């Protein structure tokens, strides 16, 4: 089997790196840019400084500061039109996963002259996205180094994944100054999302030595730093480590792709408005235990990366249990939930969610027209995880996630 690793995004990191954004804008060919953010980030001092610096250095900007939680098809299409009408060169995104996904969607839709909905799926557009600079303000989504964007299609109650080799950002600027004002619960939730990216990449059947190394080191960094990063906002070292780890995790999962936690979370996010980190985070210990059964060697590497010592003499099943309990203890320490309640996932919806998960994460708008009638409990959920999961097994995992 031949492996292919591709991640062309330049990554600039370190305290103060955001100050050089005007020079970076010119380097990637942005003399007229759409700046994308949300109302919370628009009030932050580092955002105002960055925008002021861009204007002072002659980069003409149009602002879109109303990005909603979750990148929305309607907002993306409208802003792509703004970008085209104003003949802007590309986008500068300063924000979390929703902002970066929205900006990436705008850059794809504007370059391809059609709705982002029609570009969804894997590699479903032909023109290179417009130049993009990404400045993450959480250590979580990893969208800054990812070809993928996740967009919410309110008309069809669906979340759609979109991307391909033509939609990598040109530049990511990782400056921990953006994490100073991050609320504790957001730092915890986004950090757990980053950890799931690393765990799912490391256990993917599409993994390779390069993605394994990035993913395993991201697990080590996050499990060693997330507690401090969440509990002490002024711990710049810990928050910087989480930021780098979040990018590394996505450099891994961008190529190795994501597994059952993300695949089973998608219908909950699409149809029940489950927040992404809550969906994937609660599913992760169950998805990990399910898949590690067929990866005993990797389970041993993982349990050590999660900080458990003295595992050499343990049986394989104890190693898997060790991974799960290390994960759960991290959740407890950072105040992240271990389960959902019935208002988040009504028990009567469990079977329907398992059926909706069948097309997998990367089906794009094709999944919108799929009929779910006649799906049996034996049907397999499309996913690059190493172990096949049936609809019936997915039902069991959803039920186990309910408190
Ligand atoms: Fe995620």
Coordinates of C-alpha atoms and ligand atoms in Angstrom, one line a residue:
X1 CA 0.0 0.0 0.0
X2 CA 1.3 3.5 -0.9
X3 CA 0.8 6.3 1.6
X4 CA 0.5 9.9 0.7
X5 CA 0.9 12.8 3.1
X6 CA 0.0 16.3 2.1
X7 CA -0.2 19.4 4.3
X8 CA 1.0 22.5 2.4
X9 CA 0.0 25.2 5.0
X10 CA 2.8 27.3 6.4
X11 CA 2.6 27.5 10.2
X12 CA 4.0 30.5 12.1
X13 CA 3.9 30.2 15.8
X14 CA 4.9 31.9 19.1
X15 CA 4.0 34.7 21.3
X16 CA 3.8 37.9 19.3
X17 CA 3.5 36.3 15.9
X18 CA 0.2 37.9 15.2
X19 CA 1.9 41.3 15.1
X20 CA 3.4 40.4 11.7
X21 CA 0.1 39.8 10.0
X22 CA 0.4 42.7 7.5
X23 CA 3.6 41.2 6.1
X24 CA 2.1 37.8 6.0
X25 CA -0.9 39.1 4.2
X26 CA 1.3 40.5 1.5
X27 CA 3.3 37.3 1.3
X28 CA 0.2 35.3 0.4
X29 CA -1.0 37.9 -2.1
X30 CA -3.7 39.6 0.0
X31 CA -3.8 43.4 -0.7
X32 CA -7.6 43.4 -0.4
X33 CA -9.1 40.9 2.1
X34 CA -12.3 39.9 3.8
X35 CA -11.7 39.6 7.5
X36 CA -14.0 37.0 9.1
X37 CA -14.7 36.8 12.8
X38 CA -17.6 36.6 15.3
X39 CA -19.0 39.3 17.6
X40 CA -17.1 38.1 20.7
X41 CA -13.7 38.0 19.0
X42 CA -14.4 41.4 17.3
X43 CA -14.3 43.0 20.8
X44 CA -10.9 41.5 21.7
X45 CA -7.8 43.7 21.9
X46 CA -5.7 41.4 19.8
X47 CA -8.3 41.4 17.0
X48 CA -8.5 45.2 16.9
X49 CA -4.7 45.5 16.9
X50 CA -4.5 43.0 14.0
X51 CA -7.1 44.8 11.9
X52 CA -5.6 48.2 12.7
X53 CA -2.2 47.0 11.7
X54 CA -3.5 45.6 8.4
X55 CA -5.2 48.9 7.5
X56 CA -2.1 50.9 8.6
X57 CA 0.1 48.9 6.4
X58 CA -2.2 49.4 3.3
X59 CA -4.1 46.1 3.3
X60 CA -7.7 47.1 2.3
X61 CA -10.2 45.1 4.3
X62 CA -13.9 44.4 4.4
X63 CA -15.2 43.1 7.7
X64 CA -17.6 40.2 8.3
X65 CA -17.9 40.2 12.1
X66 CA -21.2 38.4 12.5
X67 CA -20.2 34.8 12.0
X68 CA -22.7 32.5 13.8
X69 CA -21.9 29.4 15.9
X70 CA -21.3 26.8 13.2
X71 CA -20.5 28.0 9.7
X72 CA -23.8 28.5 7.9
X73 CA -24.4 27.9 4.2
X74 CA -26.5 31.1 3.9
X75 CA -23.8 33.3 5.5
X76 CA -21.0 31.6 3.5
X77 CA -22.8 32.1 0.2
X78 CA -23.7 35.7 1.0
X79 CA -20.1 36.6 2.0
X80 CA -18.7 34.8 -1.1
X81 CA -20.8 37.2 -3.2
X82 CA -19.6 40.2 -1.1
X83 CA -16.0 39.0 -1.8
X84 CA -16.6 38.7 -5.5
X85 CA -18.5 42.0 -5.9
X86 CA -15.7 43.9 -4.0
X87 CA -13.0 42.0 -6.0
X88 CA -11.2 41.0 -2.8
X89 CA -8.1 38.7 -3.0
X90 CA -9.0 36.3 -0.2
X91 CA -9.9 35.9 3.5
X92 CA -8.3 36.4 6.9
X93 CA -10.1 34.4 9.6
X94 CA -9.5 35.3 13.2
X95 CA -11.6 33.0 15.4
X96 CA -12.5 29.5 16.5
X97 CA -13.6 26.5 14.4
X98 CA -16.9 28.1 13.2
X99 CA -15.1 31.3 12.0
X100 CA -12.3 29.4 10.2
X101 CA -14.8 26.9 8.6
X102 CA -16.9 29.9 7.5
X103 CA -13.9 31.7 6.0
X104 CA -12.7 28.5 4.3
X105 CA -16.2 28.0 2.9
X106 CA -16.2 31.6 1.6
X107 CA -12.8 31.1 -0.1
X108 CA -14.0 27.8 -1.7
X109 CA -17.4 29.2 -2.9
X110 CA -16.0 32.5 -4.2
X111 CA -13.3 30.7 -6.2
X112 CA -15.7 28.2 -7.7
X113 CA -18.7 30.6 -8.3
X114 CA -21.3 28.4 -6.8
X115 CA -23.0 27.7 -3.5
X116 CA -20.9 26.0 -0.8
X117 CA -23.6 23.3 -0.6
X118 CA -22.8 22.2 -4.2
X119 CA -19.1 22.0 -3.3
X120 CA -19.6 19.6 -0.3
X121 CA -18.1 16.1 -0.1
X122 CA -14.5 15.1 -0.7
X123 CA -12.9 16.9 -3.7
X124 CA -16.1 18.2 -5.2
X125 CA -14.8 21.5 -6.6
X126 CA -12.3 22.2 -9.3
X127 CA -10.8 25.6 -8.6
X128 CA -8.2 26.4 -5.9
X129 CA -9.8 28.2 -2.9
X130 CA -8.8 31.9 -2.7
X131 CA -5.8 32.7 -0.4
X132 CA -6.5 32.2 3.3
X133 CA -4.8 33.2 6.5
X134 CA -6.1 31.5 9.6
X135 CA -5.6 32.8 13.2
X136 CA -7.2 30.3 15.6
X137 CA -8.5 31.7 18.9
X138 CA -9.1 28.3 20.5
X139 CA -6.8 25.3 20.7
X140 CA -9.3 22.9 19.3
X141 CA -10.7 22.6 15.8
X142 CA -7.4 22.5 13.9
X143 CA -9.2 24.1 11.0
X144 CA -6.2 26.4 10.5
X145 CA -4.1 23.5 8.9
X146 CA -7.0 21.5 7.5
X147 CA -8.3 21.1 4.0
X148 CA -11.8 20.4 5.5
X149 CA -14.6 22.7 6.4
X150 CA -17.8 21.7 8.2
X151 CA -20.8 23.8 7.2
X152 CA -24.3 23.8 8.6
X153 CA -27.1 23.6 6.1
X154 CA -30.2 24.9 8.0
X155 CA -32.5 24.3 5.1
X156 CA -31.8 20.6 5.2
X157 CA -31.0 20.2 8.9
X158 CA -27.6 18.8 8.0
X159 CA -23.9 19.4 8.7
X160 CA -21.8 18.9 5.6
X161 CA -18.1 18.2 5.3
X162 CA -16.4 19.9 2.4
X163 CA -12.8 20.0 1.2
X164 CA -9.9 18.5 -0.8
X165 CA -6.3 19.3 -1.6
X166 CA -7.4 22.6 -3.2
X167 CA -8.7 24.1 0.1
X168 CA -5.7 24.1 2.5
X169 CA -5.2 27.5 4.1
X170 CA -2.0 29.3 2.9
X171 CA -0.9 30.3 6.4
X172 CA -1.7 29.6 10.0
X173 CA -0.6 32.0 12.7
X174 CA -0.6 30.4 16.2
X175 CA -0.2 33.2 18.8
X176 CA -1.1 32.3 22.4
X177 CA -2.3 35.9 22.9
X178 CA -5.6 34.8 21.4
X179 CA -6.1 32.3 24.2
X180 CA -5.8 34.7 27.1
X181 CA -9.5 35.6 27.2
X182 CA -10.8 32.1 26.4
X183 CA -13.4 31.1 29.0
X184 CA -12.5 28.0 31.0
X185 CA -15.4 25.8 29.7
X186 CA -14.5 26.7 26.1
X187 CA -10.8 25.9 26.6
X188 CA -11.9 22.5 28.0
X189 CA -14.4 21.7 25.3
X190 CA -12.1 22.7 22.4
X191 CA -9.1 20.9 24.0
X192 CA -11.1 17.7 24.2
X193 CA -12.2 18.1 20.6
X194 CA -8.5 18.4 19.6
X195 CA -7.7 15.3 21.6
X196 CA -10.4 13.4 19.8
X197 CA -8.8 14.4 16.5
X198 CA -5.5 13.0 17.6
X199 CA -7.1 9.8 19.0
X200 CA -9.2 9.2 15.9
X201 CA -6.2 9.8 13.5
X202 CA -4.0 7.5 15.5
X203 CA -6.5 4.7 15.4
X204 CA -7.6 5.2 11.7
X205 CA -7.1 2.5 9.2
X206 CA -5.8 5.2 6.9
X207 CA -3.0 6.2 9.3
X208 CA 0.6 6.0 8.3
X209 CA 3.9 6.6 10.2
X210 CA 3.8 10.4 9.6
X211 CA 0.2 10.8 10.9
X212 CA 0.8 8.3 13.7
X213 CA 3.8 10.4 15.0
X214 CA 1.9 13.7 14.8
X215 CA -1.2 12.2 16.4
X216 CA 0.7 10.4 19.3
X217 CA 2.7 13.5 20.1
X218 CA -0.5 15.6 20.1
X219 CA -2.1 13.1 22.6
X220 CA 1.0 13.4 24.8
X221 CA 1.0 17.2 24.7
X222 CA -2.7 17.6 25.3
X223 CA -2.8 15.0 28.2
X224 CA 0.2 16.7 29.8
X225 CA -1.0 20.4 29.3
X226 CA -4.7 20.6 29.0
X227 CA -5.4 20.5 32.8
X228 CA -3.0 23.5 33.3
X229 CA -4.3 25.3 30.2
X230 CA -7.9 25.1 31.4
X231 CA -7.3 25.9 35.0
X232 CA -4.9 28.7 34.6
X233 CA -5.6 31.2 31.8
X234 CA -2.2 32.9 32.5
X235 CA -0.3 29.6 31.9
X236 CA 0.9 30.7 28.5
X237 CA 3.2 27.7 28.2
X238 CA 0.4 25.2 28.7
X239 CA -2.0 27.1 26.4
X240 CA 0.8 27.3 23.7
X241 CA 1.4 23.6 24.0
X242 CA -2.4 22.9 23.5
X243 CA -2.4 25.3 20.5
X244 CA 0.5 23.5 18.7
X245 CA -1.0 20.1 19.7
X246 CA -4.4 21.1 18.2
X247 CA -2.7 21.9 14.9
X248 CA -0.6 18.7 15.0
X249 CA -3.7 16.6 15.7
X250 CA -5.3 18.1 12.6
X251 CA -2.2 17.6 10.4
X252 CA -2.7 14.0 11.4
X253 CA -6.5 13.6 11.0
X254 CA -6.6 15.8 7.9
X255 CA -4.8 12.9 6.2
X256 CA -5.7 9.9 8.2
X257 CA -9.3 11.2 8.6
X258 CA -11.7 10.8 11.5
X259 CA -13.4 7.8 13.1
X260 CA -16.5 6.7 14.9
X261 CA -16.7 9.5 17.4
X262 CA -17.0 12.2 14.7
X263 CA -19.1 10.0 12.4
X264 CA -21.7 9.2 15.1
X265 CA -21.7 12.8 16.4
X266 CA -22.6 14.2 13.0
X267 CA -26.3 13.3 13.0
X268 CA -26.7 14.6 16.6
X269 CA -25.1 17.9 15.5
X270 CA -27.2 18.1 12.3
X271 CA -30.6 17.1 13.7
X272 CA -30.5 17.8 17.5
X273 CA -28.1 20.8 17.5
X274 CA -25.7 18.9 19.8
X275 CA -22.5 21.1 20.2
X276 CA -19.6 19.5 18.3
X277 CA -17.2 19.0 21.3
X278 CA -20.0 17.6 23.5
X279 CA -20.9 15.1 20.8
X280 CA -17.5 13.8 19.9
X281 CA -16.1 14.1 23.4
X282 CA -18.8 12.0 25.1
X283 CA -18.6 9.4 22.3
X284 CA -14.8 9.2 22.3
X285 CA -14.1 6.8 25.2
X286 CA -16.7 4.4 23.8
X287 CA -15.4 4.6 20.2
X288 CA -11.8 4.2 21.5
X289 CA -12.7 1.0 23.5
X290 CA -14.5 -0.4 20.5
X291 CA -11.6 0.1 18.1
X292 CA -8.6 -0.6 20.3
X293 CA -9.7 -4.2 20.5
X294 CA -8.2 -4.7 17.0
X295 CA -5.2 -2.5 17.7
X296 CA -3.4 -4.0 20.8
X297 CA 0.0 -2.6 19.9
X298 CA -1.3 0.9 19.4
X299 CA -3.3 0.7 22.6
X300 CA -0.1 0.2 24.5
X301 CA 1.5 3.3 22.9
X302 CA -1.7 5.3 23.6
X303 CA -2.0 4.4 27.3
X304 CA 1.5 5.7 27.9
X305 CA 0.8 8.8 25.8
X306 CA -2.2 9.4 28.0
X307 CA 0.2 9.5 31.0
X308 CA -0.4 6.0 32.5
X309 CA 2.8 4.4 33.8
X310 CA 3.8 0.7 34.5
X311 CA 1.6 -0.9 31.9
X312 CA 4.2 -3.4 30.5
X313 CA 2.8 -6.4 32.4
X314 CA -0.9 -5.6 31.8
X315 CA -3.2 -7.7 29.6
X316 CA -4.5 -6.1 26.4
X317 CA -8.0 -5.7 27.9
X318 CA -6.5 -3.9 30.9
X319 CA -4.5 -1.6 28.6
X320 CA -7.7 -0.6 26.8
X321 CA -9.5 0.0 30.1
X322 CA -6.4 2.1 31.2
X323 CA -6.8 4.3 28.1
X324 CA -10.5 4.8 28.8
X325 CA -10.0 5.6 32.5
X326 CA -7.1 8.0 31.7
X327 CA -9.4 9.8 29.3
X328 CA -12.3 9.9 31.8
X329 CA -10.1 11.3 34.5
X330 CA -8.9 14.1 32.2
X331 CA -12.6 14.9 31.5
X332 CA -13.3 15.0 35.2
X333 CA -10.3 17.3 35.9
X334 CA -11.2 19.8 33.2
X335 CA -14.9 19.7 33.9
X336 CA -16.0 18.1 30.7
X337 CA -19.2 15.9 30.7
X338 CA -19.0 12.1 30.6
X339 CA -22.5 11.6 29.2
X340 CA -25.5 13.3 27.7
X341 CA -29.0 13.6 29.2
X342 CA -32.3 12.7 27.5
X343 CA -33.0 16.3 26.5
X344 CA -29.7 16.2 24.5
X345 CA -30.4 12.8 22.9
X346 CA -34.0 11.5 23.5
X347 CA -33.8 7.7 23.9
X348 CA -36.5 7.3 21.2
X349 CA -34.2 8.9 18.7
X350 CA -31.2 6.5 19.2
X351 CA -32.1 4.2 16.3
X352 CA -32.8 7.0 13.9
X353 CA -29.4 8.6 14.7
X354 CA -27.6 5.3 14.1
X355 CA -29.3 5.0 10.7
X356 CA -28.4 8.6 9.8
X357 CA -24.8 7.9 10.6
X358 CA -24.5 5.2 7.9
X359 CA -23.4 7.5 5.0
X360 CA -20.4 8.6 7.0
X361 CA -18.7 11.9 7.6
X362 CA -17.6 12.7 4.0
X363 CA -20.8 12.0 2.0
X364 CA -21.4 15.8 1.6
X365 CA -24.7 16.9 0.1
X366 CA -25.2 13.4 -1.4
X367 CA -26.2 12.3 2.1
X368 CA -29.1 14.8 1.9
X369 CA -31.0 12.9 -0.7
X370 CA -30.4 9.5 0.8
X371 CA -33.4 7.5 2.0
X372 CA -33.0 5.9 5.3
X373 CA -35.9 3.6 5.0
X374 CA -35.0 -0.1 5.0
X375 CA -31.6 0.3 6.8
X376 CA -31.2 -2.8 8.9
X377 CA -29.3 -3.3 12.2
X378 CA -26.6 -5.1 10.3
X379 CA -25.8 -2.2 8.0
X380 CA -22.3 -0.9 8.3
X381 CA -21.5 2.7 9.1
X382 CA -19.1 4.2 6.5
X383 CA -16.0 5.1 8.4
X384 CA -12.2 4.6 8.1
X385 CA -12.0 3.3 11.7
X386 CA -10.2 0.0 11.9
X387 CA -13.2 -2.0 13.1
X388 CA -16.5 -2.2 11.2
X389 CA -19.4 -0.9 13.2
X390 CA -23.0 -1.9 12.5
X391 CA -26.1 0.2 13.1
X392 CA -27.0 -2.1 16.0
X393 CA -23.6 -1.5 17.6
X394 CA -23.9 2.2 17.1
X395 CA -27.2 2.1 18.9
X396 CA -25.5 0.4 21.8
X397 CA -22.8 3.2 21.9
X398 CA -25.4 6.0 21.8
X399 CA -27.4 4.3 24.6
X400 CA -24.2 3.9 26.7
X401 CA -23.5 7.7 26.3
X402 CA -26.8 8.5 28.0
X403 CA -26.6 9.1 31.7
Ligands
LIG1 FE1 -13.8 17.7 15.9

